């Protein structure tokens, strides 16, 4: 069974204080790892997808990296508007069959204070 | 920018009643999903739908649940006899294809279902 564990559960930063969020996963055959942002009462908003170990993606103050066991979401010089819950999800492609199901972690609640 | 649309945003129902949650996926997408998120818990997969049939479902998706794509644009989730534990946020998602950027699932804003 696929498992995704995110840490820390909550992270409080001062504006400009860089940090990283962790996503550890166990999956039979990783087809893709996805990062989403979720604001309160809203649906997950896509940020990044990573497909192979060593891959990196960047967007504004965010950078996602992937190894064979975990992914990191690095936040550089965050601003208050970066406050949200960040979700990690894996897609299992073992056996060559992928109907696309995502297995999510519980998320990291990020709060950035001005 | 195309988006997944869900209605209603909030549905209140009595235990034992039937509810239908509606979704309009992104127009050229081929794969459709329902997920749910109980307050304070993880987003959980319910069902995937492709080529007018269910392709995968979770243990949560029992006989009380059904999905339908009644026309070329709508995708619905029906809960036949709601229980208190069905109270959750239900998200619809869609994706275009299998690889690269086509493999990204886009989510709607969700329907909050409250069972009293």
Short mmCIF file of N, CA and C in Angstrom, two decimals, chain A residues 26-68:
data_model
loop_
_atom_site.label_atom_id
_atom_site.label_comp_id
_atom_site.label_asym_id
_atom_site.label_seq_id
_atom_site.Cartn_x
_atom_site.Cartn_y
_atom_site.Cartn_z
N UNK A 26 6.44 5.80 0.26
CA UNK A 26 6.65 4.39 -0.03
C UNK A 26 5.65 4.01 -1.11
N UNK A 27 6.18 3.55 -2.23
CA UNK A 27 5.31 3.22 -3.35
C UNK A 27 5.96 2.09 -4.13
N UNK A 28 5.16 1.24 -4.75
CA UNK A 28 5.69 0.08 -5.48
C UNK A 28 6.52 0.53 -6.67
N UNK A 29 5.97 1.45 -7.43
CA UNK A 29 6.67 1.97 -8.60
C UNK A 29 6.22 3.40 -8.83
N UNK A 30 7.09 4.35 -8.54
CA UNK A 30 6.67 5.75 -8.61
C UNK A 30 6.46 6.18 -10.06
N UNK A 31 5.22 6.61 -10.32
CA UNK A 31 4.96 7.15 -11.65
C UNK A 31 5.15 8.67 -11.63
N UNK A 32 4.78 9.28 -10.50
CA UNK A 32 4.95 10.72 -10.39
C UNK A 32 4.73 11.16 -8.95
N UNK A 33 5.39 12.26 -8.59
CA UNK A 33 5.17 12.87 -7.28
C UNK A 33 4.70 14.30 -7.52
N UNK A 34 3.67 14.68 -6.81
CA UNK A 34 3.00 15.96 -7.07
C UNK A 34 3.00 16.81 -5.80
N UNK A 35 3.21 18.10 -5.97
CA UNK A 35 3.03 19.07 -4.90
C UNK A 35 1.84 19.97 -5.25
N UNK A 36 0.98 20.13 -4.25
CA UNK A 36 -0.17 21.02 -4.39
C UNK A 36 -0.16 22.00 -3.23
N UNK A 37 -0.79 23.13 -3.46
CA UNK A 37 -1.05 24.11 -2.41
C UNK A 37 -2.55 24.13 -2.16
N UNK A 38 -2.94 24.16 -0.89
CA UNK A 38 -4.37 24.23 -0.56
C UNK A 38 -4.62 25.37 0.41
N UNK A 39 -5.47 26.29 0.01
CA UNK A 39 -5.91 27.37 0.89
C UNK A 39 -7.18 26.92 1.61
N UNK A 40 -7.46 27.51 2.78
CA UNK A 40 -8.62 27.06 3.58
C UNK A 40 -9.91 27.09 2.78
N UNK A 41 -10.65 25.96 2.81
CA UNK A 41 -11.93 25.87 2.14
C UNK A 41 -11.85 25.77 0.63
N UNK A 42 -10.64 25.55 0.09
CA UNK A 42 -10.48 25.49 -1.36
C UNK A 42 -9.93 24.13 -1.79
N UNK A 43 -9.93 23.90 -3.10
CA UNK A 43 -9.36 22.68 -3.62
C UNK A 43 -7.85 22.77 -3.80
N UNK A 44 -7.17 21.64 -3.88
CA UNK A 44 -5.72 21.65 -4.13
C UNK A 44 -5.39 22.34 -5.44
N UNK A 45 -4.35 23.18 -5.39
CA UNK A 45 -3.88 23.90 -6.57
C UNK A 45 -2.52 23.35 -6.96
N UNK A 46 -2.40 22.89 -8.20
CA UNK A 46 -1.17 22.24 -8.65
C UNK A 46 0.02 23.19 -8.60
N UNK A 47 1.15 22.66 -8.09
CA UNK A 47 2.41 23.40 -8.10
C UNK A 47 3.45 22.75 -9.00
N UNK A 48 3.81 21.49 -8.68
CA UNK A 48 4.89 20.80 -9.40
C UNK A 48 4.56 19.32 -9.57
N UNK A 49 5.16 18.74 -10.59
CA UNK A 49 5.21 17.30 -10.69
C UNK A 49 6.65 16.87 -11.00
N UNK A 50 7.08 15.81 -10.33
CA UNK A 50 8.44 15.28 -10.49
C UNK A 50 8.33 13.81 -10.84
N UNK A 51 9.16 13.34 -11.75
CA UNK A 51 9.00 11.97 -12.23
C UNK A 51 10.18 11.07 -11.94
N UNK A 52 11.38 11.65 -11.74
CA UNK A 52 12.53 10.77 -11.52
C UNK A 52 13.49 11.38 -10.52
N UNK A 53 14.20 10.51 -9.81
CA UNK A 53 15.15 10.96 -8.80
C UNK A 53 16.18 11.89 -9.42
N UNK A 54 16.46 12.98 -8.70
CA UNK A 54 17.40 13.98 -9.20
C UNK A 54 16.73 15.15 -9.90
N UNK A 55 15.45 14.99 -10.20
CA UNK A 55 14.73 16.04 -10.91
C UNK A 55 14.44 17.20 -9.96
N UNK A 56 14.47 18.41 -10.48
CA UNK A 56 14.16 19.61 -9.73
C UNK A 56 13.25 20.51 -10.56
N UNK A 57 12.33 21.19 -9.88
CA UNK A 57 11.46 22.16 -10.55
C UNK A 57 11.41 23.41 -9.68
N UNK A 58 11.31 24.57 -10.33
CA UNK A 58 11.28 25.85 -9.61
C UNK A 58 10.15 26.72 -10.11
N UNK A 59 9.58 27.48 -9.18
CA UNK A 59 8.55 28.45 -9.53
C UNK A 59 8.56 29.53 -8.47
N UNK A 60 8.98 30.70 -8.87
CA UNK A 60 9.07 31.86 -7.97
C UNK A 60 9.91 31.49 -6.74
N UNK A 61 9.34 31.52 -5.55
CA UNK A 61 10.10 31.27 -4.33
C UNK A 61 10.15 29.78 -3.96
N UNK A 62 9.55 28.94 -4.76
CA UNK A 62 9.45 27.51 -4.45
C UNK A 62 10.34 26.68 -5.36
N UNK A 63 10.93 25.64 -4.76
CA UNK A 63 11.74 24.69 -5.52
C UNK A 63 11.48 23.30 -4.96
N UNK A 64 11.14 22.38 -5.86
CA UNK A 64 10.86 21.01 -5.45
C UNK A 64 11.95 20.09 -5.97
N UNK A 65 12.38 19.15 -5.11
CA UNK A 65 13.41 18.18 -5.47
C UNK A 65 12.91 16.78 -5.14
N UNK A 66 13.53 15.78 -5.79
CA UNK A 66 13.06 14.40 -5.61
C UNK A 66 14.24 13.44 -5.50
N UNK A 67 14.17 12.55 -4.49
CA UNK A 67 15.09 11.43 -4.40
C UNK A 67 14.25 10.15 -4.49
N UNK A 68 14.90 9.00 -4.30
CA UNK A 68 14.16 7.74 -4.42
C UNK A 68 13.24 7.48 -3.23
#
